[in-house]
PDB file of C-alpha atoms and ligand atoms in Angstrom:
ATOM      1  CA  MET A 680       0.000   0.000   0.000  1.00 79.00           C
ATOM      2  CA  HIS A 681       1.043   3.625  -0.502  1.00 83.00           C
ATOM      3  CA  ALA A 682       1.009   5.546   2.793  1.00 87.00           C
ATOM      4  CA  LEU A 683       1.797   8.655   0.742  1.00 91.00           C
ATOM      5  CA  ASP A 684       1.058   9.192  -2.909  1.00 88.00           C
ATOM      6  CA  GLY A 685       1.975  12.130  -5.107  1.00 87.00           C
ATOM      7  CA  VAL A 686       2.798  14.464  -2.228  1.00 90.00           C
ATOM      8  CA  SER A 687       4.403  17.655  -3.473  1.00 91.00           C
ATOM      9  CA  LEU A 688       5.110  20.296  -0.895  1.00 92.00           C
ATOM     10  CA  GLU A 689       7.360  23.283  -0.323  1.00 94.00           C
ATOM     11  CA  ILE A 690       7.820  24.901   3.070  1.00 95.00           C
ATOM     12  CA  ALA A 691       9.818  28.117   3.370  1.00 94.00           C
ATOM     13  CA  ARG A 692      12.321  28.823   6.141  1.00 94.00           C
ATOM     14  CA  GLY A 693      10.571  30.275   9.177  1.00 93.00           C
ATOM     15  CA  GLU A 694       7.101  29.064   8.202  1.00 94.00           C
ATOM     16  CA  PHE A 695       4.758  27.685  10.850  1.00 94.00           C
ATOM     17  CA  VAL A 696       2.733  24.933   9.230  1.00 95.00           C
ATOM     18  CA  ALA A 697      -0.069  22.893  10.764  1.00 95.00           C
ATOM     19  CA  VAL A 698      -0.707  19.448   9.257  1.00 96.00           C
ATOM     20  CA  THR A 699      -4.202  18.072   9.775  1.00 94.00           C
ATOM     21  CA  GLY A 700      -6.186  15.077   8.567  1.00 94.00           C
ATOM     22  CA  PRO A 701      -7.891  11.936   9.863  1.00 94.00           C
ATOM     23  CA  SER A 702      -6.018   9.091  11.535  1.00 94.00           C
ATOM     24  CA  GLY A 703      -4.189   6.895   9.007  1.00 95.00           C
ATOM     25  CA  CYS A 704      -3.974   9.550   6.279  1.00 95.00           C
ATOM     26  CA  GLY A 705      -0.159   9.580   6.304  1.00 96.00           C
ATOM     27  CA  LYS A 706       0.790  12.479   8.600  1.00 96.00           C
ATOM     28  CA  THR A 707       3.320  10.527  10.671  1.00 96.00           C
ATOM     29  CA  THR A 708       4.744   8.903   7.554  1.00 96.00           C
ATOM     30  CA  LEU A 709       5.323  12.361   6.075  1.00 96.00           C
ATOM     31  CA  MET A 710       6.993  13.562   9.318  1.00 97.00           C
ATOM     32  CA  HIS A 711       9.246  10.474   9.390  1.00 96.00           C
ATOM     33  CA  LEU A 712      10.322  11.215   5.825  1.00 96.00           C
ATOM     34  CA  LEU A 713      11.099  14.844   6.704  1.00 96.00           C
ATOM     35  CA  ALA A 714      13.021  13.656   9.757  1.00 96.00           C
ATOM     36  CA  GLY A 715      15.117  11.211   7.747  1.00 95.00           C
ATOM     37  CA  LEU A 716      13.738   8.335   9.843  1.00 93.00           C
ATOM     38  CA  ASP A 717      12.223   6.732   6.770  1.00 92.00           C
ATOM     39  CA  SER A 718      13.054   7.041   3.086  1.00 92.00           C
ATOM     40  CA  PRO A 719      10.717   7.348   0.131  1.00 92.00           C
ATOM     41  CA  THR A 720      10.451   4.547  -2.452  1.00 92.00           C
ATOM     42  CA  THR A 721      10.417   7.243  -5.108  1.00 93.00           C
ATOM     43  CA  GLY A 722      10.740  10.994  -5.076  1.00 93.00           C
ATOM     44  CA  GLU A 723      12.996  13.632  -3.564  1.00 95.00           C
ATOM     45  CA  ILE A 724      13.126  15.408  -0.209  1.00 96.00           C
ATOM     46  CA  PHE A 725      15.324  18.422   0.414  1.00 96.00           C
ATOM     47  CA  VAL A 726      15.701  20.087   3.799  1.00 95.00           C
ATOM     48  CA  ASP A 727      18.030  23.060   4.139  1.00 90.00           C
ATOM     49  CA  GLY A 728      19.610  22.044   0.820  1.00 91.00           C
ATOM     50  CA  LEU A 729      20.348  18.510   2.035  1.00 95.00           C
ATOM     51  CA  ALA A 730      19.001  15.720  -0.207  1.00 96.00           C
ATOM     52  CA  LEU A 731      17.539  13.344   2.394  1.00 96.00           C
ATOM     53  CA  HIS A 732      16.526  10.725  -0.212  1.00 95.00           C
ATOM     54  CA  ASP A 733      20.183  10.472  -1.250  1.00 94.00           C
ATOM     55  CA  ALA A 734      21.910  10.837   2.103  1.00 95.00           C
ATOM     56  CA  GLY A 735      23.733   7.982   3.824  1.00 94.00           C
ATOM     57  CA  ASP A 736      23.271   6.951   7.448  1.00 94.00           C
ATOM     58  CA  ALA A 737      26.071   9.180   8.742  1.00 96.00           C
ATOM     59  CA  ALA A 738      24.695  12.257   6.973  1.00 96.00           C
ATOM     60  CA  LEU A 739      21.173  11.518   8.219  1.00 95.00           C
ATOM     61  CA  THR A 740      22.395  11.071  11.784  1.00 94.00           C
ATOM     62  CA  ASP A 741      24.253  14.358  11.526  1.00 94.00           C
ATOM     63  CA  TYR A 742      21.144  16.019  10.082  1.00 96.00           C
ATOM     64  CA  ARG A 743      18.969  14.826  12.972  1.00 94.00           C
ATOM     65  CA  ARG A 744      21.559  15.731  15.577  1.00 92.00           C
ATOM     66  CA  ARG A 745      22.306  19.243  14.324  1.00 92.00           C
ATOM     67  CA  ARG A 746      19.415  20.616  12.339  1.00 95.00           C
ATOM     68  CA  LEU A 747      16.292  18.823  13.503  1.00 96.00           C
ATOM     69  CA  GLY A 748      14.186  19.005  16.647  1.00 96.00           C
ATOM     70  CA  LEU A 749      11.515  16.347  17.234  1.00 96.00           C
ATOM     71  CA  VAL A 750       8.569  16.323  19.601  1.00 96.00           C
ATOM     72  CA  PHE A 751       6.313  13.272  19.836  1.00 92.00           C
ATOM     73  CA  GLN A 752       3.042  12.436  21.533  1.00 88.00           C
ATOM     74  CA  PHE A 753       4.959  10.640  24.294  1.00 87.00           C
ATOM     75  CA  PHE A 754       7.688  12.693  25.851  1.00 85.00           C
ATOM     76  CA  ASN A 755      10.577  10.228  26.207  1.00 90.00           C
ATOM     77  CA  LEU A 756      12.258  12.167  29.013  1.00 96.00           C
ATOM     78  CA  LEU A 757      14.936  10.373  31.001  1.00 96.00           C
ATOM     79  CA  PRO A 758      13.475   9.464  34.419  1.00 96.00           C
ATOM     80  CA  THR A 759      16.808   9.524  36.237  1.00 96.00           C
ATOM     81  CA  MET A 760      17.467  13.160  35.300  1.00 96.00           C
ATOM     82  CA  ASN A 761      15.720  16.294  36.475  1.00 97.00           C
ATOM     83  CA  VAL A 762      14.181  18.839  34.115  1.00 98.00           C
ATOM     84  CA  ILE A 763      17.207  21.009  33.437  1.00 98.00           C
ATOM     85  CA  GLU A 764      19.447  17.959  33.039  1.00 97.00           C
ATOM     86  CA  ASN A 765      17.038  16.470  30.485  1.00 97.00           C
ATOM     87  CA  VAL A 766      17.014  19.722  28.517  1.00 98.00           C
ATOM     88  CA  SER A 767      20.774  20.364  28.559  1.00 97.00           C
ATOM     89  CA  PHE A 768      21.835  16.737  28.019  1.00 96.00           C
ATOM     90  CA  PRO A 769      21.848  16.822  24.164  1.00 94.00           C
ATOM     91  CA  LEU A 770      24.252  19.785  24.218  1.00 95.00           C
ATOM     92  CA  LEU A 771      26.560  18.096  26.717  1.00 95.00           C
ATOM     93  CA  LEU A 772      26.622  15.075  24.391  1.00 92.00           C
ATOM     94  CA  GLN A 773      27.783  17.394  21.616  1.00 91.00           C
ATOM     95  CA  GLY A 774      30.691  18.514  23.760  1.00 94.00           C
ATOM     96  CA  VAL A 775      29.333  21.921  24.748  1.00 96.00           C
ATOM     97  CA  SER A 776      30.512  23.005  28.209  1.00 97.00           C
ATOM     98  CA  TYR A 777      28.376  22.411  31.284  1.00 96.00           C
ATOM     99  CA  SER A 778      27.906  26.128  32.010  1.00 97.00           C
ATOM    100  CA  GLU A 779      26.963  27.038  28.432  1.00 97.00           C
ATOM    101  CA  SER A 780      24.550  24.069  28.171  1.00 97.00           C
ATOM    102  CA  GLU A 781      22.884  25.002  31.435  1.00 97.00           C
ATOM    103  CA  GLN A 782      22.620  28.670  30.451  1.00 97.00           C
ATOM    104  CA  ARG A 783      20.913  27.767  27.174  1.00 97.00           C
ATOM    105  CA  ALA A 784      18.642  25.293  28.993  1.00 98.00           C
ATOM    106  CA  ARG A 785      17.584  28.039  31.432  1.00 98.00           C
ATOM    107  CA  GLU A 786      16.607  30.330  28.548  1.00 97.00           C
ATOM    108  CA  LEU A 787      14.465  27.603  26.999  1.00 97.00           C
ATOM    109  CA  LEU A 788      12.845  26.601  30.292  1.00 98.00           C
ATOM    110  CA  ASP A 789      11.894  30.238  30.641  1.00 97.00           C
ATOM    111  CA  LEU A 790      10.415  30.188  27.128  1.00 96.00           C
ATOM    112  CA  VAL A 791       8.251  27.137  27.880  1.00 96.00           C
ATOM    113  CA  GLY A 792       7.261  28.334  31.358  1.00 96.00           C
ATOM    114  CA  MET A 793       9.170  25.627  33.239  1.00 97.00           C
ATOM    115  CA  SER A 794      11.773  27.695  35.119  1.00 97.00           C
ATOM    116  CA  GLU A 795      10.156  27.000  38.488  1.00 97.00           C
ATOM    117  CA  ARG A 796      10.313  23.255  37.859  1.00 97.00           C
ATOM    118  CA  SER A 797      13.912  22.963  36.697  1.00 97.00           C
ATOM    119  CA  THR A 798      15.014  20.635  39.497  1.00 98.00           C
ATOM    120  CA  HIS A 799      11.910  18.431  39.465  1.00 98.00           C
ATOM    121  CA  PHE A 800      12.131  14.867  38.249  1.00 97.00           C
ATOM    122  CA  VAL A 801       9.926  13.491  35.498  1.00 95.00           C
ATOM    123  CA  HIS A 802       7.589  11.609  37.863  1.00 95.00           C
ATOM    124  CA  GLN A 803       6.850  14.910  39.646  1.00 96.00           C
ATOM    125  CA  LEU A 804       5.556  16.561  36.478  1.00 96.00           C
ATOM    126  CA  SER A 805       2.163  16.620  34.790  1.00 95.00           C
ATOM    127  CA  GLY A 806       1.905  15.455  31.191  1.00 95.00           C
ATOM    128  CA  GLY A 807       1.800  19.037  29.958  1.00 95.00           C
ATOM    129  CA  GLU A 808       4.905  19.940  31.967  1.00 96.00           C
ATOM    130  CA  GLN A 809       6.687  16.910  30.557  1.00 97.00           C
ATOM    131  CA  GLN A 810       5.753  17.944  27.046  1.00 96.00           C
ATOM    132  CA  ARG A 811       6.941  21.529  27.587  1.00 97.00           C
ATOM    133  CA  THR A 812      10.224  20.106  28.898  1.00 97.00           C
ATOM    134  CA  ALA A 813      10.463  17.932  25.785  1.00 97.00           C
ATOM    135  CA  ILE A 814       9.900  21.013  23.590  1.00 97.00           C
ATOM    136  CA  ALA A 815      12.703  22.874  25.375  1.00 97.00           C
ATOM    137  CA  ARG A 816      14.969  19.853  24.868  1.00 97.00           C
ATOM    138  CA  ALA A 817      14.076  19.700  21.174  1.00 97.00           C
ATOM    139  CA  LEU A 818      15.217  23.320  20.739  1.00 97.00           C
ATOM    140  CA  ILE A 819      18.418  23.189  22.785  1.00 97.00           C
ATOM    141  CA  HIS A 820      20.751  22.719  19.799  1.00 96.00           C
ATOM    142  CA  ARG A 821      19.028  25.509  17.791  1.00 95.00           C
ATOM    143  CA  PRO A 822      17.581  23.274  15.071  1.00 96.00           C
ATOM    144  CA  SER A 823      16.487  24.900  11.831  1.00 96.00           C
ATOM    145  CA  LEU A 824      13.418  22.615  11.697  1.00 97.00           C
ATOM    146  CA  LEU A 825      11.161  21.602  14.572  1.00 97.00           C
ATOM    147  CA  ILE A 826       8.651  18.810  13.917  1.00 97.00           C
ATOM    148  CA  ALA A 827       5.939  18.031  16.465  1.00 96.00           C
ATOM    149  CA  ASP A 828       3.706  15.018  15.756  1.00 96.00           C
ATOM    150  CA  GLU A 829       0.434  15.294  17.717  1.00 94.00           C
ATOM    151  CA  PRO A 830       2.202  16.891  20.702  1.00 94.00           C
ATOM    152  CA  THR A 831      -1.054  17.359  22.600  1.00 92.00           C
ATOM    153  CA  GLY A 832      -2.576  13.992  21.680  1.00 89.00           C
ATOM    154  CA  ASN A 833      -2.033  12.564  25.163  1.00 89.00           C
ATOM    155  CA  LEU A 834      -2.872  15.654  27.254  1.00 92.00           C
ATOM    156  CA  ASP A 835      -5.912  16.995  29.054  1.00 92.00           C
ATOM    157  CA  SER A 836      -7.323  20.129  27.490  1.00 90.00           C
ATOM    158  CA  ALA A 837      -5.799  22.630  29.955  1.00 92.00           C
ATOM    159  CA  SER A 838      -2.296  21.148  29.477  1.00 93.00           C
ATOM    160  CA  ALA A 839      -2.842  20.949  25.739  1.00 91.00           C
ATOM    161  CA  GLU A 840      -3.716  24.616  25.648  1.00 90.00           C
ATOM    162  CA  MET A 841      -0.450  25.601  27.355  1.00 91.00           C
ATOM    163  CA  VAL A 842       1.592  23.391  25.030  1.00 93.00           C
ATOM    164  CA  MET A 843      -0.169  24.918  22.038  1.00 91.00           C
ATOM    165  CA  ARG A 844       0.505  28.419  23.325  1.00 90.00           C
ATOM    166  CA  VAL A 845       4.212  27.583  23.654  1.00 93.00           C
ATOM    167  CA  LEU A 846       4.312  26.193  20.114  1.00 92.00           C
ATOM    168  CA  GLY A 847       2.475  29.253  18.834  1.00 89.00           C
ATOM    169  CA  GLN A 848       5.082  31.488  20.421  1.00 91.00           C
ATOM    170  CA  ILE A 849       7.941  29.449  18.943  1.00 94.00           C
ATOM    171  CA  GLY A 850       6.269  29.769  15.545  1.00 90.00           C
ATOM    172  CA  ASN A 851       5.654  33.481  15.875  1.00 87.00           C
ATOM    173  CA  ASP A 852       9.189  34.145  17.132  1.00 90.00           C
ATOM    174  CA  LYS A 853      10.531  32.077  14.193  1.00 89.00           C
ATOM    175  CA  LEU A 854      12.900  30.174  16.474  1.00 92.00           C
ATOM    176  CA  ALA A 855      12.764  27.410  13.871  1.00 95.00           C
ATOM    177  CA  THR A 856      10.693  26.399  10.897  1.00 96.00           C
ATOM    178  CA  LEU A 857       7.809  24.689  12.655  1.00 96.00           C
ATOM    179  CA  ILE A 858       5.665  21.789  11.438  1.00 96.00           C
ATOM    180  CA  VAL A 859       2.967  20.632  13.846  1.00 96.00           C
ATOM    181  CA  VAL A 860       0.713  17.638  13.209  1.00 96.00           C
ATOM    182  CA  THR A 861      -2.429  18.377  15.145  1.00 91.00           C
ATOM    183  CA  HIS A 862      -6.147  17.865  15.488  1.00 85.00           C
ATOM    184  CA  SER A 863      -6.358  21.121  17.387  1.00 83.00           C
ATOM    185  CA  PRO A 864      -8.236  23.913  15.600  1.00 81.00           C
ATOM    186  CA  GLU A 865      -6.361  26.427  17.805  1.00 77.00           C
ATOM    187  CA  VAL A 866      -2.923  25.341  16.547  1.00 79.00           C
ATOM    188  CA  ALA A 867      -4.179  25.217  12.990  1.00 79.00           C
ATOM    189  CA  GLN A 868      -5.487  28.740  13.557  1.00 82.00           C
ATOM    190  CA  ALA A 869      -2.170  30.016  14.944  1.00 81.00           C
ATOM    191  CA  ALA A 870      -0.153  28.542  12.074  1.00 90.00           C
ATOM    192  CA  SER A 871       0.781  30.623   9.060  1.00 89.00           C
ATOM    193  CA  ARG A 872      -0.401  27.791   6.805  1.00 92.00           C
ATOM    194  CA  ARG A 873      -2.521  24.690   7.122  1.00 93.00           C
ATOM    195  CA  ILE A 874      -1.870  21.529   5.152  1.00 94.00           C
ATOM    196  CA  GLU A 875      -4.749  19.110   5.072  1.00 94.00           C
ATOM    197  CA  MET A 876      -4.174  15.451   4.195  1.00 95.00           C
ATOM    198  CA  ARG A 877      -6.515  12.674   3.142  1.00 95.00           C
ATOM    199  CA  ASP A 878      -5.619   9.120   2.035  1.00 95.00           C
ATOM    200  CA  GLY A 879      -1.908   9.870   1.611  1.00 95.00           C
ATOM    201  CA  ARG A 880      -2.462  13.047  -0.384  1.00 94.00           C
ATOM    202  CA  ILE A 881      -2.535  16.746   0.320  1.00 94.00           C
ATOM    203  CA  VAL A 882      -6.000  18.135  -0.174  1.00 92.00           C
ATOM    204  CA  SER A 883      -5.646  21.688   1.194  1.00 85.00           C
ATOM    205  CA  PRO A 884      -7.690  24.203  -0.749  1.00 77.00           C
ATOM    206  CA  GLY A 885      -5.561  25.711  -3.499  1.00 71.00           C
ATOM    207  CA  HIS A 886      -2.929  22.950  -3.312  1.00 74.00           C
ATOM    208  CA  VAL A 887      -2.006  21.439  -6.668  1.00 70.00           C
ATOM    209  CA  SER A 888      -0.823  17.824  -6.536  1.00 69.00           C
ATOM    210  CA  PRO A 889       1.111  16.294  -9.417  1.00 66.00           C
ATOM    211  CA  ALA A 890      -0.917  13.973 -11.662  1.00 59.00           C
TER     212      ALA A 890
HETATM  213  N1  ADP B 113       5.289   0.529   9.476  1.00 70.04           N
HETATM  214  C1  ADP B 113       4.185   0.451   8.728  1.00 70.04           C
HETATM  215  N2  ADP B 113       3.942  -0.637   7.957  1.00 70.04           N
HETATM  216  C2  ADP B 113       2.843  -0.708   7.187  1.00 70.04           C
HETATM  217  N3  ADP B 113       1.896   0.235   7.149  1.00 70.04           N
HETATM  218  C3  ADP B 113       2.082   1.325   7.881  1.00 70.04           C
HETATM  219  C4  ADP B 113       3.221   1.507   8.712  1.00 70.04           C
HETATM  220  N4  ADP B 113       3.119   2.713   9.336  1.00 70.04           N
HETATM  221  C5  ADP B 113       1.973   3.258   8.892  1.00 70.04           C
HETATM  222  N5  ADP B 113       1.346   2.442   8.039  1.00 70.04           N
HETATM  223  C6  ADP B 113       0.078   2.721   7.347  1.00 70.04           C
HETATM  224  O1  ADP B 113       0.270   3.883   6.572  1.00 70.04           O
HETATM  225  C7  ADP B 113      -0.875   4.709   6.626  1.00 70.04           C
HETATM  226  C8  ADP B 113      -0.498   6.071   7.171  1.00 70.04           C
HETATM  227  O2  ADP B 113      -0.148   5.952   8.531  1.00 70.04           O
HETATM  228  P1  ADP B 113       0.372   7.199   9.389  1.00 70.04           P
HETATM  229  O3  ADP B 113       1.386   7.938   8.607  1.00 70.04           O
HETATM  230  O4  ADP B 113       0.772   6.665  10.717  1.00 70.04           O
HETATM  231  O5  ADP B 113      -0.968   8.067   9.500  1.00 70.04           O
HETATM  232  P2  ADP B 113      -1.375   9.202  10.544  1.00 70.04           P
HETATM  233  O6  ADP B 113      -0.154   9.671  11.270  1.00 70.04           O
HETATM  234  O7  ADP B 113      -1.989  10.276   9.680  1.00 70.04           O
HETATM  235  O8  ADP B 113      -2.396   8.596  11.461  1.00 70.04           O
HETATM  236  C9  ADP B 113      -1.900   3.971   7.493  1.00 70.04           C
HETATM  237  O9  ADP B 113      -2.793   3.275   6.641  1.00 70.04           O
HETATM  238  C10 ADP B 113      -1.037   3.031   8.299  1.00 70.04           C
HETATM  239  O10 ADP B 113      -1.798   1.903   8.660  1.00 70.04           O
HETATM  240 MG1   MG B 114       0.286   9.803  13.281  1.00 70.04          MG
END
């Protein structure tokens, strides 16, 4: 079966795009392709000038490590680390100094409204707080592209609203090109563009798919 079929799409640097569509229409498959976690059987994908469809494992790993931030429905925080350690850890792994990593982590915790919780452990946080921590972590290395796949799919509505507000601010501040898969009308509203999918195709009004 074709999870995606004839998808043709261009997203400009700094855009904030919301991707919507019913379950099973191919949203996650499209995000995995953009993240270099999956490769297309045919077709081309360029991000930041890098040809993902042609790149080897080392180049893809480098792409994900340096240029990409990912946020999923489940937060995947490390339970043995507190909030600020979780957020700064990717920078430490890249060899950035402890003080610089922590400074950058503090700025991002401020951005996502988690400064007061920086020494809490994962089990002491609500789902929304965990997700906001995960968003801060995804931005720590200043990625050019941030992809969030149903980031509020596992949250109560109050937590979801805060997460959406944080994403809206990231989009408006153009901290990264932002692609958010969401069922939330509020996120879709805040985005600068909405891409609607159906049965592996893009069906947004005005979108022209190749024959
Ligand atoms: N690993 C896989 N193997 C086979 N089919 C898959 C796989 N992942 C997804 N699919 C199928 O591809 C289609 C698109 O799935 P997905 O991209 O996860 O949709 P969405 O994120 O919009 O719910 C669905 O029909 C799904 O069942
Ligand atoms: Mg999905």
